[in-house]
Tab-separated table of C-alpha atoms in Angstrom:
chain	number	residue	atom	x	y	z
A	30	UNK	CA	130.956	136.733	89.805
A	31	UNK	CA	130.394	140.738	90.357
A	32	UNK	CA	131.382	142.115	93.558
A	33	UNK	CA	128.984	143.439	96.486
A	34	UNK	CA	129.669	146.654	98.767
A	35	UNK	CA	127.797	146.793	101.792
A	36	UNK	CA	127.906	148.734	105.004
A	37	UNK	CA	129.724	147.579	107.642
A	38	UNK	CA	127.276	148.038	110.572
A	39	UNK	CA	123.729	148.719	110.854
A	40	UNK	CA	121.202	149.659	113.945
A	41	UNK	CA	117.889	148.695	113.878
A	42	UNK	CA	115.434	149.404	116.942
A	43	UNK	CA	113.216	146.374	117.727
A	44	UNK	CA	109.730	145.829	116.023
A	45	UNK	CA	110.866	148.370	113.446
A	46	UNK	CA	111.802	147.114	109.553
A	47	UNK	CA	115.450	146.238	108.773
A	48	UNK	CA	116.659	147.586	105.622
A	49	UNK	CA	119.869	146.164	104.263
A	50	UNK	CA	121.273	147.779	101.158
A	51	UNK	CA	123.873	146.095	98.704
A	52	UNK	CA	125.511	147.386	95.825
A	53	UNK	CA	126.177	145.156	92.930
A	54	UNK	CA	126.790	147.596	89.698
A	55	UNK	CA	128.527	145.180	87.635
A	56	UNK	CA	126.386	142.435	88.104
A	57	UNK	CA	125.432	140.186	84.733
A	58	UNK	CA	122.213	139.519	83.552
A	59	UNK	CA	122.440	135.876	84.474
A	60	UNK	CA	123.553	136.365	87.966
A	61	UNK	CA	121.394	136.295	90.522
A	62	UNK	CA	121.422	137.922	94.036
A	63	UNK	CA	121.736	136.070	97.110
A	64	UNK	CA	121.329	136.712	100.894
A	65	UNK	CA	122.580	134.401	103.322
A	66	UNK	CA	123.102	135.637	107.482
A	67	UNK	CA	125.681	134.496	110.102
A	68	UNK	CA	124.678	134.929	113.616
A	69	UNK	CA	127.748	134.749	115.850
A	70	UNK	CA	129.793	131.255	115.530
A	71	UNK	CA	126.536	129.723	114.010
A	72	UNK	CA	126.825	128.239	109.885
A	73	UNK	CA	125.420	131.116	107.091
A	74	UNK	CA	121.909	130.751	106.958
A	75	UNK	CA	120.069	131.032	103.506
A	76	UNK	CA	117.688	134.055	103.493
A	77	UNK	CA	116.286	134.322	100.033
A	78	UNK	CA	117.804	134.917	96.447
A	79	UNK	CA	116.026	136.879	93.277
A	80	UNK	CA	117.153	137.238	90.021
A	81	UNK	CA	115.150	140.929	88.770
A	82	UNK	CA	111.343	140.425	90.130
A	83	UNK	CA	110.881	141.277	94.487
A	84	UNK	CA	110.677	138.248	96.340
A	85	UNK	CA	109.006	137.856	99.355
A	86	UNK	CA	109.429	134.456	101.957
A	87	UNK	CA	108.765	133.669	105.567
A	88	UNK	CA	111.774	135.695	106.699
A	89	UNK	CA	112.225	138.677	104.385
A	90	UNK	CA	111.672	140.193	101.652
A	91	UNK	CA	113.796	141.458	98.688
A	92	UNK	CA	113.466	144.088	96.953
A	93	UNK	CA	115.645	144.996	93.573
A	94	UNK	CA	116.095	147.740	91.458
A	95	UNK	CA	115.047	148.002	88.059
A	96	UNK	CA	118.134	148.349	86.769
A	97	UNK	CA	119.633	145.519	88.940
A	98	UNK	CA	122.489	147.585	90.071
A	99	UNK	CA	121.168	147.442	93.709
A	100	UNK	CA	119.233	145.557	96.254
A	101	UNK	CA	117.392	146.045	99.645
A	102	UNK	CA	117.086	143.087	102.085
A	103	UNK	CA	114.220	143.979	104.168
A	104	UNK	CA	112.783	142.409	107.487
A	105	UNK	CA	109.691	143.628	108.092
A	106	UNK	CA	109.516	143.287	111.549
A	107	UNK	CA	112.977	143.003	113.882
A	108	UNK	CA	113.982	140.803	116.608
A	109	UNK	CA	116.913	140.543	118.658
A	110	UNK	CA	117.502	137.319	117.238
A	111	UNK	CA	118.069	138.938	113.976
A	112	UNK	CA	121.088	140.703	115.264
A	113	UNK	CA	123.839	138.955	112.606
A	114	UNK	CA	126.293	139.728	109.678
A	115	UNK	CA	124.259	139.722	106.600
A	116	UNK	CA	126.121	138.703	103.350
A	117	UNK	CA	124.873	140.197	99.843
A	118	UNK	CA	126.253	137.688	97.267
A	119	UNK	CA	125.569	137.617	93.544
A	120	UNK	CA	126.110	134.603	91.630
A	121	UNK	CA	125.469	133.008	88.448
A	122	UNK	CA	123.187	129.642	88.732
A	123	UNK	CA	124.909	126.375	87.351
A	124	UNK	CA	128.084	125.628	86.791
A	125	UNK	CA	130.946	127.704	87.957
A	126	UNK	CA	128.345	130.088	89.950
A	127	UNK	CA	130.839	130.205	93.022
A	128	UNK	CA	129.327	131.662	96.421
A	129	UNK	CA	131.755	134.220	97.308
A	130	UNK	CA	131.062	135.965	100.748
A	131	UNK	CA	132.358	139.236	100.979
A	132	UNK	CA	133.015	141.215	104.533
A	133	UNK	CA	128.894	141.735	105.290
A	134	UNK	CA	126.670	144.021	106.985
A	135	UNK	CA	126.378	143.613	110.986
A	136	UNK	CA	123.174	144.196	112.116
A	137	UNK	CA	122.514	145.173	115.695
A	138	UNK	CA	118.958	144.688	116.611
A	139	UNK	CA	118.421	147.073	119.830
A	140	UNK	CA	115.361	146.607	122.066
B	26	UNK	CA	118.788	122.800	112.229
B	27	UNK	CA	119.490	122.981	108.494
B	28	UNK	CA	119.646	119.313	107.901
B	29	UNK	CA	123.740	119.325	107.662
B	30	UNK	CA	125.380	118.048	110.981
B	31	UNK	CA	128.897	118.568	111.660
B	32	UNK	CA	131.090	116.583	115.060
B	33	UNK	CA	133.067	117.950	117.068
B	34	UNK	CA	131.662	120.941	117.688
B	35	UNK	CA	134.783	122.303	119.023
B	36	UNK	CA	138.158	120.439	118.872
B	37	UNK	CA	142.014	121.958	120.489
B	38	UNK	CA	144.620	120.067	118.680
B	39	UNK	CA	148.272	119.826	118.853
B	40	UNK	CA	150.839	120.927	116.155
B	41	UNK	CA	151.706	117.182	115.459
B	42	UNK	CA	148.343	115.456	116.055
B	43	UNK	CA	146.315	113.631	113.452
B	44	UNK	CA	142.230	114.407	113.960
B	45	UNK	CA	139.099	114.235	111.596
B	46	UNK	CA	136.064	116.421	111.400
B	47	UNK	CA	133.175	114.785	109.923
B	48	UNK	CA	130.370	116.497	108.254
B	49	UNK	CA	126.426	114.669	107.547
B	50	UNK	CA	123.877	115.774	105.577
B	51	UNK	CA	120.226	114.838	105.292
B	52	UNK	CA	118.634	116.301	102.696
B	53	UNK	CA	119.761	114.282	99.953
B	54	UNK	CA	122.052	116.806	98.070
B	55	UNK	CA	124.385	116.084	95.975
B	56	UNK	CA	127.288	118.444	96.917
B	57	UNK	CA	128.882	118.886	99.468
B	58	UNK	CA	131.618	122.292	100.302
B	59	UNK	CA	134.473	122.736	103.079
B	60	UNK	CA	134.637	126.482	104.209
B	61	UNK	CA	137.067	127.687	106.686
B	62	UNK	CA	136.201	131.287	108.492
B	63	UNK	CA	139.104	132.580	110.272
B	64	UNK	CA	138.431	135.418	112.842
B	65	UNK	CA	137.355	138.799	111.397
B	66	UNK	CA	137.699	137.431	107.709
B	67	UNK	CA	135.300	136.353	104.993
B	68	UNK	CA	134.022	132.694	104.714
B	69	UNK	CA	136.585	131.072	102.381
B	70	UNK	CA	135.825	127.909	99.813
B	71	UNK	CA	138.559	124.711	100.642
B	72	UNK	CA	136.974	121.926	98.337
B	73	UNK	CA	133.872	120.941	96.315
B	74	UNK	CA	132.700	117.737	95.820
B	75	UNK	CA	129.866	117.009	92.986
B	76	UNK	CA	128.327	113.437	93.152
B	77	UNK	CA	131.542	111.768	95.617
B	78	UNK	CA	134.254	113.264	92.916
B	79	UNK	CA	135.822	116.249	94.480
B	80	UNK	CA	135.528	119.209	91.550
B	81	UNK	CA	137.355	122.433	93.114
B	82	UNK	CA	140.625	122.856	95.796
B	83	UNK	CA	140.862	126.133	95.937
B	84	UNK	CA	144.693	125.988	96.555
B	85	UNK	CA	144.280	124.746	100.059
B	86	UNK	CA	147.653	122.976	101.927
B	87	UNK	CA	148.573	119.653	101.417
B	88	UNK	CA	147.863	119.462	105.246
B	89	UNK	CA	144.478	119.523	104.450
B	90	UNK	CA	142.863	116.289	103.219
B	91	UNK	CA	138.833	115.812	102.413
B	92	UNK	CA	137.440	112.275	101.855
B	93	UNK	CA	133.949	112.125	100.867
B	94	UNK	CA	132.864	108.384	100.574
B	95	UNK	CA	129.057	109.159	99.892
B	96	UNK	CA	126.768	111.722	99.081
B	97	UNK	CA	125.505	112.221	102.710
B	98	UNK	CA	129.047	112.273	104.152
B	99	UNK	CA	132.170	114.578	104.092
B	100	UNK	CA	135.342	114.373	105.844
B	101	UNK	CA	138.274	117.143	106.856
B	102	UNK	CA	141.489	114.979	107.720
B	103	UNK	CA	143.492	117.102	109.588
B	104	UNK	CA	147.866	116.441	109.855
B	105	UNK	CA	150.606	118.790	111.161
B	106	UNK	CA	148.182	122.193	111.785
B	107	UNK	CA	149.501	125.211	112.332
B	108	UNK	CA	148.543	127.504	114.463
B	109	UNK	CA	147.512	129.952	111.901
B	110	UNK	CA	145.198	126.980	110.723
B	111	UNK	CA	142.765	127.887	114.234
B	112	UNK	CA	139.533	128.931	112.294
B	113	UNK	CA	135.609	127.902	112.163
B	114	UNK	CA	135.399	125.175	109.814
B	115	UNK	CA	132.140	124.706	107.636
B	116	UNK	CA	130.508	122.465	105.908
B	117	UNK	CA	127.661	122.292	103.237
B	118	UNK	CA	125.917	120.967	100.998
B	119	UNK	CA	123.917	122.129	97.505
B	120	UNK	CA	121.522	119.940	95.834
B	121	UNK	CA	123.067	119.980	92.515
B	122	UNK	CA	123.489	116.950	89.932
B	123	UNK	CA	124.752	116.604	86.132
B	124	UNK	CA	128.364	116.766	85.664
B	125	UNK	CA	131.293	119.006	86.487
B	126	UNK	CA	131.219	122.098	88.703
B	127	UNK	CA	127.500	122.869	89.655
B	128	UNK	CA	127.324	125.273	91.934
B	129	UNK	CA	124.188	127.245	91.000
B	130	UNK	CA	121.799	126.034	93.652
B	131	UNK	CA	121.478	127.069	97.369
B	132	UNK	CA	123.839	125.817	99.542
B	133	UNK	CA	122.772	124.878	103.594
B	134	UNK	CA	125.544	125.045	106.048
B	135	UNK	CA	126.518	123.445	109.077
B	136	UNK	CA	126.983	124.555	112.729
B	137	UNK	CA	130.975	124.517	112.012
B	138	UNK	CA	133.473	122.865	113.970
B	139	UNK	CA	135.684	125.508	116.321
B	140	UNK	CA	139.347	124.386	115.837
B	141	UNK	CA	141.929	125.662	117.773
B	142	UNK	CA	145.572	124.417	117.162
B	143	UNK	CA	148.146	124.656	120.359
């Protein structure tokens, strides 16, 4: 599975849009790219996954590059309660398509 | 709630105590995943199991030893910790199916259960 870099840390003021970049360069074109969050000593939380078309759900949307070498996580409109590490994972669907979590962004919502 | 359940929430063990965490899901999945998260590291895979038949340990310690006697239901035996071994442990579960190592489809996790070994 390819590898992700992501900031460490992110601000984001409340009310205002969240945007979450990841790197994935070496990603394959049967991997897709998943988002899962971690709010402090809670279980990951599925956000959303795409594989090269934006996707768009109750609680984000994703946005990613043409070339697929990149991705933007984006929530539109902050809370506090979105304050959490957000994980950037590609993976391949089916068999062997490990979910590998890497270090994440933390995301400090700020009123 | 994600549908996965996961008792004791928190446990404090001793070095040479025997204990059990115990993970249920219902959402009718077929897999099921331990995960341990130590403090300031990455999430880290234990054991898959696909259908009841574990398919992945991911070169965890003898120490450790997962029982999974249905579909809904996965348990972390726990012998002889170390102290090293404190950590959140998580559980989840994937809908998957067929044969051998699916892991394609989303997985939903569990609260976790805070262990702390004395």
């Amino acid at each position: 599975d390819a590898k992700t870099t992501q900031p460490t840390s992110m601000d984001c003021a409340e009310g205002r849009a969240a945007n979450l970049p990841c790197n994935h360069s070496t990603i394959s074109g049967n991997e897709y790219v998943y988002w899962y969050r971690q709010i402090h000593s809670q279980g990951p939380q599925y956000i959303i996954h795409g594989l090269k078309n934006n996707e768009t759900n109750e609680m984000a949307s994703l946005i990613i590059t043409e070339d697929r070498k990149s991705s933007t996580l984006i929530l539109p409109h902050a809370t506090l309660r979105d304050t959490a590490v957000y994980y950037c994972i590609v993976r391949s669907r089916g068999k062997g398509g490990k979910l590998i979590f890497g270090q994440g962004t933390e995301l400090s919502v700020k009123p | 709630e994600t549908g996965v359940t996961q008792t004791p929430r928190h446990l404090v063990m001793g070095m040479t105590n025997k204990k059990s965490l115990k993970c249920e899901q219902h959402l009718g999945h077929n897999a099921m995943y331990w995960y341990k998260q130590s403090a300031k590291k990455p999430l880290e895979l234990m054991f898959v199991y696909n259908f009841k038949e574990q398919t992945e340990n991911n070169s965890v310690p003898s120490r450790f030893s997962p029982e999974c006697p249905n579909s809904s239901h996965l348990f972390l035996h726990l012998h002889t910790l170390q102290p090293e071994d404190s950590a959140l442990y998580l559980c989840a579960s994937s809908p998957e199916g067929g044969s051998g190592v699916g892991l394609g489809e989303t997985q939903y996790f569990g609260p976790g259960t805070r262990l702390l070994v004395l």
